PDB file of C-alpha atoms in Angstrom:
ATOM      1  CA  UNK A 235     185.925  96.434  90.250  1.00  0.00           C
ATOM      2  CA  UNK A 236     182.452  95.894  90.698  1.00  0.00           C
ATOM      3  CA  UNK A 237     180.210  97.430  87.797  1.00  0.00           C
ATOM      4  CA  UNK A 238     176.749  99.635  88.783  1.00  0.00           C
ATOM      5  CA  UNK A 239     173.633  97.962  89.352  1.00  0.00           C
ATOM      6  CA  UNK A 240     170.961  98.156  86.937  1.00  0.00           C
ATOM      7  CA  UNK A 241     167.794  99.816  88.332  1.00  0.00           C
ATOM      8  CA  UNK A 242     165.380  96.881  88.152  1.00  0.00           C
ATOM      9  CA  UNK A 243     164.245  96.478  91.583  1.00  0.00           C
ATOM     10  CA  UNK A 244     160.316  97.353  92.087  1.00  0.00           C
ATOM     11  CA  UNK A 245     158.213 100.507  92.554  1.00  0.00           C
ATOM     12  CA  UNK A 246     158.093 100.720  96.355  1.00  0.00           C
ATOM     13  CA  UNK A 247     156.228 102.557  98.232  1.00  0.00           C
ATOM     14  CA  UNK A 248     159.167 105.884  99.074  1.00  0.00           C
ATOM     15  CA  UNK A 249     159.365 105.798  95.234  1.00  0.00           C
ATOM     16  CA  UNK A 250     155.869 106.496  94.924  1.00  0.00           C
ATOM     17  CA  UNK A 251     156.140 109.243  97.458  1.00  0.00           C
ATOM     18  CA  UNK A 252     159.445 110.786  95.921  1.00  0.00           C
ATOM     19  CA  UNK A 253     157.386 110.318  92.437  1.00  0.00           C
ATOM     20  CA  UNK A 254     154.940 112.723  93.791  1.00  0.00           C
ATOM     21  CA  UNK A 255     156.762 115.167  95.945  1.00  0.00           C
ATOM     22  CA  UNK A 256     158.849 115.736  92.531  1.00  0.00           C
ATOM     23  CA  UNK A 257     155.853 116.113  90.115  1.00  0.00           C
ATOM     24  CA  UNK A 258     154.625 118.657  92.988  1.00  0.00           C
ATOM     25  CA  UNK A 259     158.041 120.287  92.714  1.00  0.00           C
ATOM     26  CA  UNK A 260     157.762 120.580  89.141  1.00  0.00           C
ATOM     27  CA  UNK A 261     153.882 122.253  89.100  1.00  0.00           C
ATOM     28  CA  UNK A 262     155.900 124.719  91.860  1.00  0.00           C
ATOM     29  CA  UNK A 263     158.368 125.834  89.316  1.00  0.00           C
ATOM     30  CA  UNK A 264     156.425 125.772  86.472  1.00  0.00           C
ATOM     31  CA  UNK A 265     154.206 128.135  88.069  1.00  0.00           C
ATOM     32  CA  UNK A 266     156.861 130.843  88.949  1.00  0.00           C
ATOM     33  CA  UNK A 267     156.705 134.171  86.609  1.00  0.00           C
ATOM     34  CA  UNK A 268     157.504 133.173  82.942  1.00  0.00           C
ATOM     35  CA  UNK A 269     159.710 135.199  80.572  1.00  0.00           C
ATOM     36  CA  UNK A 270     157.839 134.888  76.902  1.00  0.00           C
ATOM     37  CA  UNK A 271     160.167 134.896  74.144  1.00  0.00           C
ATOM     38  CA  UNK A 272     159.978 136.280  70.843  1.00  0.00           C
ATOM     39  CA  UNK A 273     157.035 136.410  68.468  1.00  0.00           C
ATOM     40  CA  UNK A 274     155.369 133.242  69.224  1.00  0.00           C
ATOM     41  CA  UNK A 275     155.699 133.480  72.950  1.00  0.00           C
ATOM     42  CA  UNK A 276     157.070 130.439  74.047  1.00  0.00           C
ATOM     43  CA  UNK A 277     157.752 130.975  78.437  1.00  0.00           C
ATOM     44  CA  UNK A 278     161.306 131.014  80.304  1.00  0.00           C
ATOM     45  CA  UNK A 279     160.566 129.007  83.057  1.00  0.00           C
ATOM     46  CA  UNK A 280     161.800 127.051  85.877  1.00  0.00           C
ATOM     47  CA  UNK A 281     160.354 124.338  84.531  1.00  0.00           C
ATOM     48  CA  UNK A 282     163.268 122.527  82.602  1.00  0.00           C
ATOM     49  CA  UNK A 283     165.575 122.983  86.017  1.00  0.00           C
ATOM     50  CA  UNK A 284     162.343 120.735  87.676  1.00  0.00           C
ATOM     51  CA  UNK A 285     163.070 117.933  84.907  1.00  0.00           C
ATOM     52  CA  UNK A 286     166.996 117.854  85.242  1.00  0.00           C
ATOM     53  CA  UNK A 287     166.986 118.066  89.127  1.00  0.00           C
ATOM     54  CA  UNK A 288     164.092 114.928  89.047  1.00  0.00           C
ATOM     55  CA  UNK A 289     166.127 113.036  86.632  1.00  0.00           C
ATOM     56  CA  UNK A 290     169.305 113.605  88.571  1.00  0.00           C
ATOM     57  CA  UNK A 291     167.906 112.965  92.136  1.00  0.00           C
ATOM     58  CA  UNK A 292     165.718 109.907  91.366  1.00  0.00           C
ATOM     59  CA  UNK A 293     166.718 108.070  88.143  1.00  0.00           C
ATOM     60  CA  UNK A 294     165.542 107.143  84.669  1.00  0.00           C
ATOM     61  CA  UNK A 295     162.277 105.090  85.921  1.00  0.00           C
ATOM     62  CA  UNK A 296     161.267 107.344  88.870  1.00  0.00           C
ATOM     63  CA  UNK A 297     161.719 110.463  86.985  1.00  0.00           C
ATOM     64  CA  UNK A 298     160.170 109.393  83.812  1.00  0.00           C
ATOM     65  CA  UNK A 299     157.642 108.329  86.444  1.00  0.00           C
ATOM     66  CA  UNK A 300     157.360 111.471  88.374  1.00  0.00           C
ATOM     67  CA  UNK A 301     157.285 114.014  84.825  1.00  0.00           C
ATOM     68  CA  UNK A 302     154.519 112.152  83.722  1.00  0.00           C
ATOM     69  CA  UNK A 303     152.395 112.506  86.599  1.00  0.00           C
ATOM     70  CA  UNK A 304     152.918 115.890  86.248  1.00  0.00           C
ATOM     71  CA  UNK A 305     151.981 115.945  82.309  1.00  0.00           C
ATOM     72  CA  UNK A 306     149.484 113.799  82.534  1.00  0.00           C
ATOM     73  CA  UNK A 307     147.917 116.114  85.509  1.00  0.00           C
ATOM     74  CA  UNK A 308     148.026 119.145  83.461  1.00  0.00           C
ATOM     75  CA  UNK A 309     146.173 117.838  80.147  1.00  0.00           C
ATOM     76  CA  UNK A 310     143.248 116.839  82.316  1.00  0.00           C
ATOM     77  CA  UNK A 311     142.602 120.256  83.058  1.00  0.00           C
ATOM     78  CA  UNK A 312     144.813 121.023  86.297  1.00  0.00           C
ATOM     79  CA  UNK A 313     146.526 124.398  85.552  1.00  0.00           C
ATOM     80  CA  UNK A 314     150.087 123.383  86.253  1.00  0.00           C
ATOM     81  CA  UNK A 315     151.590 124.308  83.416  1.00  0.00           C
ATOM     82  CA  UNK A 316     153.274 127.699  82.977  1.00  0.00           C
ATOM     83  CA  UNK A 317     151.570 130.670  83.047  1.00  0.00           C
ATOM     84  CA  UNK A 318     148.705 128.769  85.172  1.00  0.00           C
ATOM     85  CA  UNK A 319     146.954 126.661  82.255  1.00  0.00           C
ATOM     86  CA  UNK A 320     146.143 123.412  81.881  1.00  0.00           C
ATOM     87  CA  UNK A 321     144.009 121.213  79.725  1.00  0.00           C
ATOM     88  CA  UNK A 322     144.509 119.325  76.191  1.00  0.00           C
ATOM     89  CA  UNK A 323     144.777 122.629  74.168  1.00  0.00           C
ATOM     90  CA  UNK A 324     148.368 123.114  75.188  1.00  0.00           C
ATOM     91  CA  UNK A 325     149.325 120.176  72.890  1.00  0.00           C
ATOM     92  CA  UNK A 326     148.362 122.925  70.459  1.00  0.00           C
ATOM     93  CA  UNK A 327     150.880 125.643  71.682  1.00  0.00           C
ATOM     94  CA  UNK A 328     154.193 126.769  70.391  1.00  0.00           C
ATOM     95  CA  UNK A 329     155.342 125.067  73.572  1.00  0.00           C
ATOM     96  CA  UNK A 330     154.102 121.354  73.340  1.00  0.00           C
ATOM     97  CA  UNK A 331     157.086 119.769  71.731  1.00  0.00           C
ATOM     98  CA  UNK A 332     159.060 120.996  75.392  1.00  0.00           C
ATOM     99  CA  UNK A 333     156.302 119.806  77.783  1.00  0.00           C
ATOM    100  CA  UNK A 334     156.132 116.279  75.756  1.00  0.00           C
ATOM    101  CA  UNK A 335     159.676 115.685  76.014  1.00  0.00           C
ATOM    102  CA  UNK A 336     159.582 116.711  79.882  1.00  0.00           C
ATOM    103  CA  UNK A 337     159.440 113.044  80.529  1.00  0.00           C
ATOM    104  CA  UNK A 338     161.865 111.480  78.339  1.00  0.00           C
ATOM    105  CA  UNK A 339     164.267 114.427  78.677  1.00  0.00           C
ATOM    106  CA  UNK A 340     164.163 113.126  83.073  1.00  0.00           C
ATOM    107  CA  UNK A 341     164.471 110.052  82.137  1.00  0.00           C
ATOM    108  CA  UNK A 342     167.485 110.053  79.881  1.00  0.00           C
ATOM    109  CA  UNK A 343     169.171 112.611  82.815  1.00  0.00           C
ATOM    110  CA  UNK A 344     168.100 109.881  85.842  1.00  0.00           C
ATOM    111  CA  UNK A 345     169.453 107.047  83.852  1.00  0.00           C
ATOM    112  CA  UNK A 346     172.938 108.760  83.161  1.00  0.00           C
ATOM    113  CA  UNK A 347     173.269 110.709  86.706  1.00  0.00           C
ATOM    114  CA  UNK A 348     172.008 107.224  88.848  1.00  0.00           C
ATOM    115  CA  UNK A 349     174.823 105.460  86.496  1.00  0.00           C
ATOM    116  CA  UNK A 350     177.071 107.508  87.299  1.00  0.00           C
ATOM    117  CA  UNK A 351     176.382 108.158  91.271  1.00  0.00           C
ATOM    118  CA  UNK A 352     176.071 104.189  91.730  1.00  0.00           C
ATOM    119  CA  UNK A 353     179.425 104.256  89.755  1.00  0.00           C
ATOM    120  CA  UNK A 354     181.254 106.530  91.855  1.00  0.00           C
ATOM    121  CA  UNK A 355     180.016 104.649  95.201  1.00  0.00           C
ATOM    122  CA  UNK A 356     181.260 101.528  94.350  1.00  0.00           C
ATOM    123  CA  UNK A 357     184.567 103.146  93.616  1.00  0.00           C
ATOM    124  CA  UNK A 358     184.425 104.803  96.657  1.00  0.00           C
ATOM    125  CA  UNK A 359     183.910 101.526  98.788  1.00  0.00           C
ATOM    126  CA  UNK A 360     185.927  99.897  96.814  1.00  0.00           C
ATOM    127  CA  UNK A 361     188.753 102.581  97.229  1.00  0.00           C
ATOM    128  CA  UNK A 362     188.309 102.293 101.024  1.00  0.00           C
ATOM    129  CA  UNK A 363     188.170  98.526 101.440  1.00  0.00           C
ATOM    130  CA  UNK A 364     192.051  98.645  99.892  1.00  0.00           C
ATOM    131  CA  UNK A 365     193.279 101.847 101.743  1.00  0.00           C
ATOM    132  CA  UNK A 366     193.524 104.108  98.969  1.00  0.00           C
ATOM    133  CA  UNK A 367     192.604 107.805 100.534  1.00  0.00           C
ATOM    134  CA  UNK A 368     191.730 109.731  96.720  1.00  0.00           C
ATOM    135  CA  UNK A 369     188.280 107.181  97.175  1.00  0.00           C
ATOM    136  CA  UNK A 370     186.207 109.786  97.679  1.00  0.00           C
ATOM    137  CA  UNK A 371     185.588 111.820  93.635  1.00  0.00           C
ATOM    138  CA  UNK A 372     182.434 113.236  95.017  1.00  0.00           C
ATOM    139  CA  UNK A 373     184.628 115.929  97.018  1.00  0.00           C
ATOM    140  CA  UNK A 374     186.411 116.429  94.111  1.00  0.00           C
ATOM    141  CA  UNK A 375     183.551 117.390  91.609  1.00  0.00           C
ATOM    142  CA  UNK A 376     184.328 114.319  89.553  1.00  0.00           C
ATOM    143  CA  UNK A 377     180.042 113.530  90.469  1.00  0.00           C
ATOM    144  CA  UNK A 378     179.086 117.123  89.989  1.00  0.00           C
ATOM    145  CA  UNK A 379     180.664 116.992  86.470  1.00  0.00           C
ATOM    146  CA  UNK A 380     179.089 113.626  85.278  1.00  0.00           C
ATOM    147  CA  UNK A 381     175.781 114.790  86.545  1.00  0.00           C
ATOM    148  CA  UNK A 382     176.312 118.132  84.608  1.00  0.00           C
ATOM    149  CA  UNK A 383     177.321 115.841  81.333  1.00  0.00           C
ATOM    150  CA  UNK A 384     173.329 113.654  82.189  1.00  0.00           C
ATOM    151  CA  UNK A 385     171.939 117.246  82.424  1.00  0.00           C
ATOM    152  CA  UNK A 386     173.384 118.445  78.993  1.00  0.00           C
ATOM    153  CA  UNK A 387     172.488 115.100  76.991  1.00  0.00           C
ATOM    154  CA  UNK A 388     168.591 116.241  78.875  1.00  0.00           C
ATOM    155  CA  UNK A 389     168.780 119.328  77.336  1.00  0.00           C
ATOM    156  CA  UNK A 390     169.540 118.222  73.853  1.00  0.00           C
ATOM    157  CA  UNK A 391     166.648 116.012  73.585  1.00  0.00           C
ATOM    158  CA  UNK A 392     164.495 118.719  75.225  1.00  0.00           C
ATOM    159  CA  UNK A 393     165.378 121.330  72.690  1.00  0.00           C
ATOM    160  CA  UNK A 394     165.075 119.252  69.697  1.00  0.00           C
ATOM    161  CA  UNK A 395     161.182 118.228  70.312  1.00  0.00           C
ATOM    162  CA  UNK A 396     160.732 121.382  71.761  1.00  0.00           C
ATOM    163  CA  UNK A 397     161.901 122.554  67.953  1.00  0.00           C
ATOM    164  CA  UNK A 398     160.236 120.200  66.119  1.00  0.00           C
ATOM    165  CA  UNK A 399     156.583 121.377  68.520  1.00  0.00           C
ATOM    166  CA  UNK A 400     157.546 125.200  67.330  1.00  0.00           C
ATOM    167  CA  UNK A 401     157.891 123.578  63.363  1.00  0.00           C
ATOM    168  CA  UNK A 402     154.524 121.728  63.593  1.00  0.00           C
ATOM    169  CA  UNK A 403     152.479 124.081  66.048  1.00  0.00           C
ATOM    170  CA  UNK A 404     153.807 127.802  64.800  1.00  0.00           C
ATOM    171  CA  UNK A 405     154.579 126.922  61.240  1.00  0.00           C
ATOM    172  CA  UNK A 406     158.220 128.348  61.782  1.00  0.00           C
ATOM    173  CA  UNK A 407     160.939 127.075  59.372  1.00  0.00           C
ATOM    174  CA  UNK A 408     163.347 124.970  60.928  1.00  0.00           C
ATOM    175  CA  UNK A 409     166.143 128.045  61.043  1.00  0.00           C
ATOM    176  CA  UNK A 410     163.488 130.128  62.352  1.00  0.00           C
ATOM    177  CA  UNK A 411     162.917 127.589  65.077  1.00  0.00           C
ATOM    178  CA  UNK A 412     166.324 126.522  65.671  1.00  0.00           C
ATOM    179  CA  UNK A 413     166.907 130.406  66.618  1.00  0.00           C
ATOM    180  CA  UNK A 414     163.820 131.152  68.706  1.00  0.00           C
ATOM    181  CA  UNK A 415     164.995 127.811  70.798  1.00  0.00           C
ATOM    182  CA  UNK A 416     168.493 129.361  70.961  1.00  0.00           C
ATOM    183  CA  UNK A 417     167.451 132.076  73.428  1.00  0.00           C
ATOM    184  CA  UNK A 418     166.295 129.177  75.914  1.00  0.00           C
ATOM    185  CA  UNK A 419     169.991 127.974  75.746  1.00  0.00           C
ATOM    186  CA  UNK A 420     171.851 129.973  78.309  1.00  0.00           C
ATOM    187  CA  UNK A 421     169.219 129.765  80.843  1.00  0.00           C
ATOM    188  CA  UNK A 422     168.591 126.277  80.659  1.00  0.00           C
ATOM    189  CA  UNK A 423     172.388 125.673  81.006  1.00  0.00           C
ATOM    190  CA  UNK A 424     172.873 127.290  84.194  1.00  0.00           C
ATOM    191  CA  UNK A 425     169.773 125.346  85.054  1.00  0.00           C
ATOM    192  CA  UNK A 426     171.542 122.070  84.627  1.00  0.00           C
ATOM    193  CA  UNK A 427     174.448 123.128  86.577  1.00  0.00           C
ATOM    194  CA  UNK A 428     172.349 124.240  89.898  1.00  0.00           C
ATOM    195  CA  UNK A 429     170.239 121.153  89.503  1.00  0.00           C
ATOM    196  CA  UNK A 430     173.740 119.192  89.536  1.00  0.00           C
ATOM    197  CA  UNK A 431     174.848 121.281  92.375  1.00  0.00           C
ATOM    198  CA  UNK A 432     171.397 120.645  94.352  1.00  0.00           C
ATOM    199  CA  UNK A 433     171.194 116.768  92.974  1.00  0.00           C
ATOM    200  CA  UNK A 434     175.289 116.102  95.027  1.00  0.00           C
ATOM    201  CA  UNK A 435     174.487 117.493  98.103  1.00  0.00           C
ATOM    202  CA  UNK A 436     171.080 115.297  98.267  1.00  0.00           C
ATOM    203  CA  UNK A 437     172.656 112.332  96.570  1.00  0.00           C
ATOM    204  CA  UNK A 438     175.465 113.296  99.813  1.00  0.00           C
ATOM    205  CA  UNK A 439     172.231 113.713 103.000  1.00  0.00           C
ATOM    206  CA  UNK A 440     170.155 110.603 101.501  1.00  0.00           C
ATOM    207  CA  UNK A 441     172.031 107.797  99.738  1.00  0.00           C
ATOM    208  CA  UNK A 442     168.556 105.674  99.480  1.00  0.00           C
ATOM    209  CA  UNK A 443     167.986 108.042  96.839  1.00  0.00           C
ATOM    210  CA  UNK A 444     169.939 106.181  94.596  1.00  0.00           C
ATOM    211  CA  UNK A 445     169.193 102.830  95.389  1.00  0.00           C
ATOM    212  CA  UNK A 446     171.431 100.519  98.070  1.00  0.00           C
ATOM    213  CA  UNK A 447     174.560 100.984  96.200  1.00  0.00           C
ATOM    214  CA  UNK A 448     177.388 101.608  99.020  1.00  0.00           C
TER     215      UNK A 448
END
C-alpha cells in the first residue's frame, strides 16, 4: 500500500488565499459574545473551534501559517482578539498562554488530520483499483473519528500553555489553574467534534484542500 505524502510541496498562491480566508475566519469567531469564567475572567469563545477547524481543513504548515497571521495581526494593535482588543498588552492577560499556543495547537491538528485524510485516500484508490467495495471509510466515520483524535491531541497542548499563561500571568497555583482551565473542557470538546464534522464534508466538496492525494 502506498504510504501518505509528506506535505513539502511550496506555498502557492490558493494556500496563501486559504491562509487568509482562515485567519479572517478566526478574527470572526473570536469576535462572537464571550462567556468570562471565574475570578480571573478568562473568555469562552469560538475561538479554539477556529484553530481545530484550520488545522483540520488545511494542514500543519498552512494552519500554523494561517493562526499566526491572525496572532501576529492582533498584537499590532488590530482588535481581533476576544472581547474586541488587540495590541501587545494581551501577552499580559490571564489568557495569553491560549492565544500563544493558537498556532502550534493548528498545527499539531493539520499535521495529524492531513495524515490521516491523505491516508484514507490512498486506501480508498487503492481499495477501488482491486475491486474491494468497503474502500470508501470516509462514509463510515472512520475520517470523522481520526480527525476528532488530531482535534483532541490540539486541545491538550492548548490547555496546557493556556495553564501555564494563567500560572505566570494570574499568579494561580497550578491546582488552581488546572481547575479554572477545566471549565473550558466541555465546550472545547464539542468544538472539536463540529470542526471534525465541518472539516469531512469540505475535505468531501474540495479534495485540493488536502493536497493531490487521490
Amino acid at each position: 500500500m502506498t504510504s501518505p505524502a509528506p506535505e513539502t510541496r511550496a506555498v502557492t498562491s490558493f494556500d496563501l488565499a486559504n491562509i487568509a480566508v482562515f485567519a479572517a475566519l478566526t478574527c470572526v469567531l473570536a469576535l462572537a459574545p464571550a462567556i468570562p469564567v471565574g475570578a480571573i475572567g478568562v473568555p469562552i469563545t469560538l475561538q479554539t473551534l477556529a484553530v481545530f477547524l484550520t488545522g483540520m481543513v488545511l494542514g500543519g504548515r498552512r494552519a500554523f501559517l494561517a493562526l499566526l497571521l491572525y496572532v501576529v495581526v492582533g498584537l499590532l494593535g488590530v482588535p481581533v482578539f476576544a472581547g474586541f482588543v488587540g495590541g501587545p498588552a494581551v501577552l499580559a492577560g490571564p489568557s495569553a498562554g491560549y492565544l500563544v499556543s493558537f498556532p502550534f495547537a493548528a498545527a499539531l491538528v493539520g499535521a495529524l488530520a492531513h495524515r490521516s485524510v491523505r491516508g484514507e485516500r490512498v486506501r480508498r484508490r487503492d481499495g477501488a483499483a482491486s475491486g474491494a467495495t468497503s474502500a470508501a471509510p470516509e462514509r463510515r466515520g472512520g475520517l470523522t473519528l481520526k480527525l476528532i483524535g488530531a482535534g483532541l491531541a490540539g486541545l491538550v497542548l492548548s490547555h496546557v500553555v493556556g495553564i501555564v499563561g494563567m500560572m505566570v500571568n494570574a499568579g494561580l497555583a497550578p491546582g488552581a489553574a488546572v481547575v479554572t482551565d477545566l471549565a473550558f473542557i466541555p465546550g472545547d470538546l464539542v468544538k472539536v467534534v463540529v470542526a471534525a464534522l465541518i472539516a469531512v464534508a469540505v475535505h468531501r466538496a474540495f479534495p485540493r484542500m488536502a493536497g493531490a492525494v487521490l
